[in-house]
Every structure is written in structure tokens, then in C-alpha cells.
mmCIF file of C-alpha atoms in Angstrom:
data_model
loop_
_atom_site.group_PDB
_atom_site.id
_atom_site.type_symbol
_atom_site.label_atom_id
_atom_site.label_comp_id
_atom_site.label_asym_id
_atom_site.label_seq_id
_atom_site.Cartn_x
_atom_site.Cartn_y
_atom_site.Cartn_z
ATOM 1 C CA UNK N 27 -1.364 18.516 9.303
ATOM 2 C CA UNK N 28 1.920 18.100 7.450
ATOM 3 C CA UNK N 29 3.249 20.927 5.336
ATOM 4 C CA UNK N 30 4.813 20.626 1.891
ATOM 5 C CA UNK N 31 7.069 17.584 1.949
ATOM 6 C CA UNK N 32 8.946 15.739 -0.758
ATOM 7 C CA UNK N 33 11.040 12.606 -0.799
ATOM 8 C CA UNK N 34 13.330 11.430 -3.554
ATOM 9 C CA UNK N 35 14.825 8.134 -4.646
ATOM 10 C CA UNK N 36 17.319 7.294 -7.373
ATOM 11 C CA UNK N 37 16.732 4.374 -9.737
ATOM 12 C CA UNK N 38 18.235 2.780 -12.794
ATOM 13 C CA UNK N 39 16.215 4.131 -15.753
ATOM 14 C CA UNK N 40 15.002 0.676 -16.796
ATOM 15 C CA UNK N 41 13.147 0.215 -13.475
ATOM 16 C CA UNK N 42 10.283 2.418 -14.744
ATOM 17 C CA UNK N 43 8.171 1.757 -17.813
ATOM 18 C CA UNK N 44 7.606 4.793 -20.033
ATOM 19 C CA UNK N 45 3.816 4.765 -19.526
ATOM 20 C CA UNK N 46 4.340 4.733 -15.728
ATOM 21 C CA UNK N 47 6.503 7.844 -15.965
ATOM 22 C CA UNK N 48 3.864 9.598 -18.076
ATOM 23 C CA UNK N 49 1.021 8.639 -15.713
ATOM 24 C CA UNK N 50 2.889 9.592 -12.543
ATOM 25 C CA UNK N 51 4.284 12.828 -14.012
ATOM 26 C CA UNK N 52 0.843 14.091 -15.015
ATOM 27 C CA UNK N 53 -0.286 13.923 -11.383
ATOM 28 C CA UNK N 54 -3.820 12.973 -12.427
ATOM 29 C CA UNK N 55 -3.806 9.582 -10.724
ATOM 30 C CA UNK N 56 -5.205 10.001 -7.180
ATOM 31 C CA UNK N 57 -3.711 6.697 -6.011
ATOM 32 C CA UNK N 58 -0.081 7.737 -6.242
ATOM 33 C CA UNK N 59 1.813 10.875 -5.321
ATOM 34 C CA UNK N 60 2.564 13.303 -8.119
ATOM 35 C CA UNK N 61 6.099 12.514 -9.193
ATOM 36 C CA UNK N 62 8.790 14.520 -10.959
ATOM 37 C CA UNK N 63 11.426 12.478 -12.791
ATOM 38 C CA UNK N 64 14.898 13.949 -13.226
ATOM 39 C CA UNK N 65 17.547 12.254 -15.356
ATOM 40 C CA UNK N 66 20.996 12.380 -13.768
ATOM 41 C CA UNK N 67 23.862 10.605 -15.479
ATOM 42 C CA UNK N 68 22.964 6.912 -15.604
ATOM 43 C CA UNK N 69 20.019 7.131 -13.211
ATOM 44 C CA UNK N 70 16.572 8.605 -12.780
ATOM 45 C CA UNK N 71 15.643 10.463 -9.614
ATOM 46 C CA UNK N 72 11.973 10.303 -8.684
ATOM 47 C CA UNK N 73 10.779 13.175 -6.485
ATOM 48 C CA UNK N 74 7.445 12.512 -4.769
ATOM 49 C CA UNK N 75 5.208 15.262 -3.375
ATOM 50 C CA UNK N 76 3.996 13.686 -0.122
ATOM 51 C CA UNK N 77 2.443 16.799 1.396
ATOM 52 C CA UNK N 78 -0.075 16.120 4.203
ATOM 53 C CA UNK N 79 0.932 12.450 4.404
ATOM 54 C CA UNK N 80 3.319 10.460 6.588
ATOM 55 C CA UNK N 81 4.863 7.075 5.795
ATOM 56 C CA UNK N 82 3.245 4.164 7.629
ATOM 57 C CA UNK N 83 6.653 3.479 9.158
ATOM 58 C CA UNK N 84 6.222 6.613 11.277
ATOM 59 C CA UNK N 85 3.121 5.164 12.964
ATOM 60 C CA UNK N 86 2.852 2.417 15.549
ATOM 61 C CA UNK N 87 -0.065 0.218 14.456
ATOM 62 C CA UNK N 88 -1.165 -1.703 17.541
ATOM 63 C CA UNK N 89 -4.767 -2.627 16.724
ATOM 64 C CA UNK N 90 -5.696 -5.337 14.240
ATOM 65 C CA UNK N 91 -8.699 -3.281 13.183
ATOM 66 C CA UNK N 92 -6.362 -0.432 12.133
ATOM 67 C CA UNK N 93 -4.019 -2.805 10.279
ATOM 68 C CA UNK N 94 -6.945 -4.335 8.383
ATOM 69 C CA UNK N 95 -8.298 -0.862 7.567
ATOM 70 C CA UNK N 96 -4.926 0.098 6.053
ATOM 71 C CA UNK N 97 -4.552 -3.218 4.241
ATOM 72 C CA UNK N 98 -8.010 -2.885 2.729
ATOM 73 C CA UNK N 99 -7.228 0.657 1.549
ATOM 74 C CA UNK N 100 -3.961 -0.533 -0.026
ATOM 75 C CA UNK N 101 -5.651 -3.478 -1.742
ATOM 76 C CA UNK N 102 -8.273 -1.100 -3.159
ATOM 77 C CA UNK N 103 -5.498 1.164 -4.476
ATOM 78 C CA UNK N 104 -3.780 -1.814 -6.083
ATOM 79 C CA UNK N 105 -7.023 -2.917 -7.696
ATOM 80 C CA UNK N 106 -7.682 0.581 -9.054
ATOM 81 C CA UNK N 107 -4.087 1.023 -10.261
ATOM 82 C CA UNK N 108 -4.905 -1.068 -13.335
ATOM 83 C CA UNK N 109 -7.278 1.705 -14.463
ATOM 84 C CA UNK N 110 -4.140 3.845 -14.817
ATOM 85 C CA UNK N 111 -2.124 1.143 -16.614
ATOM 86 C CA UNK N 112 0.053 0.533 -13.567
ATOM 87 C CA UNK N 113 0.161 -3.152 -12.724
ATOM 88 C CA UNK N 114 -0.244 -4.012 -9.020
ATOM 89 C CA UNK N 115 2.583 -6.559 -9.090
ATOM 90 C CA UNK N 116 5.023 -3.743 -9.989
ATOM 91 C CA UNK N 117 4.212 -1.618 -6.923
ATOM 92 C CA UNK N 118 6.527 -2.050 -3.945
ATOM 93 C CA UNK N 119 4.517 -2.165 -0.725
ATOM 94 C CA UNK N 120 6.372 -1.212 2.423
ATOM 95 C CA UNK N 121 6.038 1.110 5.430
ATOM 96 C CA UNK N 122 8.260 3.548 3.482
ATOM 97 C CA UNK N 123 6.194 3.590 0.263
ATOM 98 C CA UNK N 124 2.662 3.530 1.696
ATOM 99 C CA UNK N 125 1.539 6.805 3.266
ATOM 100 C CA UNK N 126 -1.369 7.808 5.498
ATOM 101 C CA UNK N 127 -3.055 11.169 6.133
ATOM 102 C CA UNK N 128 -4.380 11.232 9.696
ATOM 103 C CA UNK N 129 -6.665 14.189 9.061
ATOM 104 C CA UNK N 130 -8.552 12.534 6.177
ATOM 105 C CA UNK N 131 -7.897 8.820 6.739
ATOM 106 C CA UNK N 132 -6.697 8.491 3.153
ATOM 107 C CA UNK N 133 -3.877 6.311 1.908
ATOM 108 C CA UNK N 134 -1.550 6.969 -1.030
ATOM 109 C CA UNK N 135 1.482 5.252 -2.454
ATOM 110 C CA UNK N 136 4.853 6.557 -3.562
ATOM 111 C CA UNK N 137 5.226 4.354 -6.632
ATOM 112 C CA UNK N 138 8.498 2.488 -6.412
ATOM 113 C CA UNK N 139 8.877 -0.480 -8.763
ATOM 114 C CA UNK N 140 9.537 -3.764 -6.975
ATOM 115 C CA UNK N 141 13.298 -4.386 -7.028
ATOM 116 C CA UNK N 142 12.881 -8.061 -7.902
ATOM 117 C CA UNK N 143 10.712 -8.560 -10.994
ATOM 118 C CA UNK N 144 10.290 -12.199 -9.931
ATOM 119 C CA UNK N 145 8.481 -11.164 -6.754
ATOM 120 C CA UNK N 146 4.807 -12.032 -7.062
ATOM 121 C CA UNK N 147 1.964 -9.790 -5.983
ATOM 122 C CA UNK N 148 1.152 -12.293 -3.238
ATOM 123 C CA UNK N 149 4.725 -12.216 -1.887
ATOM 124 C CA UNK N 150 4.698 -8.422 -1.929
ATOM 125 C CA UNK N 151 1.368 -8.260 -0.075
ATOM 126 C CA UNK N 152 2.456 -10.906 2.441
ATOM 127 C CA UNK N 153 5.629 -8.924 3.209
ATOM 128 C CA UNK N 154 3.531 -5.782 3.668
ATOM 129 C CA UNK N 155 1.074 -7.676 5.863
ATOM 130 C CA UNK N 156 3.990 -8.814 8.031
ATOM 131 C CA UNK N 157 5.132 -5.208 8.441
ATOM 132 C CA UNK N 158 1.587 -4.153 9.405
ATOM 133 C CA UNK N 159 1.409 -6.930 12.000
ATOM 134 C CA UNK N 160 4.777 -6.141 13.602
ATOM 135 C CA UNK N 161 3.450 -3.970 16.473
ATOM 136 C CA UNK N 162 -0.007 -5.482 16.986
ATOM 137 C CA UNK N 163 -0.869 -6.116 20.621
ATOM 138 C CA UNK N 164 -4.597 -6.856 20.778
ATOM 139 C CA UNK N 165 -6.664 -10.010 21.045
ATOM 140 C CA UNK N 166 -7.475 -10.061 17.320
ATOM 141 C CA UNK N 167 -3.897 -10.134 16.000
ATOM 142 C CA UNK N 168 -4.277 -13.820 15.087
ATOM 143 C CA UNK N 169 -6.665 -12.683 12.314
ATOM 144 C CA UNK N 170 -3.747 -11.250 10.305
ATOM 145 C CA UNK N 171 -1.819 -14.501 10.662
ATOM 146 C CA UNK N 172 -4.855 -16.436 9.424
ATOM 147 C CA UNK N 173 -5.287 -14.009 6.532
ATOM 148 C CA UNK N 174 -1.626 -14.395 5.552
ATOM 149 C CA UNK N 175 -1.890 -18.170 5.729
ATOM 150 C CA UNK N 176 -5.024 -18.166 3.558
ATOM 151 C CA UNK N 177 -3.357 -15.895 0.976
ATOM 152 C CA UNK N 178 -0.295 -18.138 0.909
ATOM 153 C CA UNK N 179 -2.096 -21.495 0.755
ATOM 154 C CA UNK N 180 -4.967 -20.562 -1.564
ATOM 155 C CA UNK N 181 -2.902 -18.509 -4.041
ATOM 156 C CA UNK N 182 -5.552 -15.800 -3.787
ATOM 157 C CA UNK N 183 -5.964 -13.138 -6.426
ATOM 158 C CA UNK N 184 -6.284 -9.449 -5.561
ATOM 159 C CA UNK N 185 -10.091 -9.375 -5.608
ATOM 160 C CA UNK N 186 -10.293 -12.398 -3.277
ATOM 161 C CA UNK N 187 -7.764 -10.839 -0.886
ATOM 162 C CA UNK N 188 -9.821 -7.656 -0.826
ATOM 163 C CA UNK N 189 -13.052 -9.563 -0.160
ATOM 164 C CA UNK N 190 -11.543 -11.654 2.637
ATOM 165 C CA UNK N 191 -9.928 -8.601 4.278
ATOM 166 C CA UNK N 192 -13.293 -6.825 4.271
ATOM 167 C CA UNK N 193 -15.042 -9.859 5.761
ATOM 168 C CA UNK N 194 -12.501 -10.119 8.574
ATOM 169 C CA UNK N 195 -12.767 -6.377 9.264
ATOM 170 C CA UNK N 196 -16.546 -6.587 9.520
ATOM 171 C CA UNK N 197 -16.329 -9.643 11.785
ATOM 172 C CA UNK N 198 -13.966 -7.846 14.171
ATOM 173 C CA UNK N 199 -16.073 -4.666 14.029
ATOM 174 C CA UNK N 200 -19.318 -6.527 14.780
ATOM 175 C CA UNK N 201 -17.616 -8.374 17.637
ATOM 176 C CA UNK N 202 -16.481 -5.082 19.220
ATOM 177 C CA UNK N 203 -19.965 -3.593 18.792
ATOM 178 C CA UNK N 204 -21.521 -6.544 20.645
ATOM 179 C CA UNK N 205 -20.266 -4.984 23.871
ATOM 180 C CA UNK N 206 -22.093 -1.688 23.328
#
């Protein structure tokens, strides 16, 4: 288990909306890490309390089943983020901003606003999906490529992406259980 750990990032103040700062500062949103915002000169430093979690970039994800598990968790977090007035398309998804706790299997996000406001939610998710697929080395890795292609071609919304990810996960899981 990881001990108390924080990370910090500096941003231009206009990158965050005021309601995002309030929500993240209160620490009541279980989707994102509690965040302290410090104003320094012409920038804002966000300090995230990432205790017990490690960034996905510190793991080697080799099984499609694991990648789909993580993707589904992230899509659920994005869907729930709207309950806290944080729009999914504003959340940067990367191996450095998505964290995993091995002991509990939970996923949390260090909220970093997407650097390019023109980046769509689909583009952001497709980039994240590509990062998840980078180290895959099992017979089901083609499933992530098919998922990415479907997201790209069908202009899927978040709920549809979540549904399709769950269906693919169950298909792979049932296939692996056929051998038992």
C-alpha cells in the first residue's frame, strides 16, 4: 500500500472554472483526488493528494481484460462527474492523470483540464484507449482496436461507449470461462 503521496502541477488560472475549484477543494467528490489550489504569481498550483494510488503509467497493462476493466471504470467516473458539475470533456485522460489502487481495485482521477478546449470527449477517450493498449500482448487485443474504431466511426456518446465496453468485457470473460 502506498503511503501519503502528493503531486502538483502549475496551470494558468483560466484553465480551471471557479465551480471546479470549489468542488475539488472540498474533497467531497469521490471521483477525483482532493485538491489544494495555491495562487502563485500568474499561475495556480494544484496539489493532489494521491495517497494509496499509483498512476496507470507505473503499471504494465498486458491483458485486454485488464485494459477494459480500467476503461470501464474511467468511463463510469466520467459519467458520474456530471453529478458534481464537472464536464467529462474537460477532464484530461492519460496514464499520468488516471490512478489505480491495487489493494482495492479502485480508480480515481487527478483532475487536469484538457489543454486544448477543442479536443472532443471522443478524441480524449481514444487517446487514452491507445495508451491502455500500448503494452497489450494477449489474443484479445484486437478488441480494443475494434472498440476504438467503433467509437471513431459511430461518434458514440459516453453512455454508448460505456455499454459497448461492458459488452466486450463480458464477451471476453465468458470466453475465458468456457475453458473451466
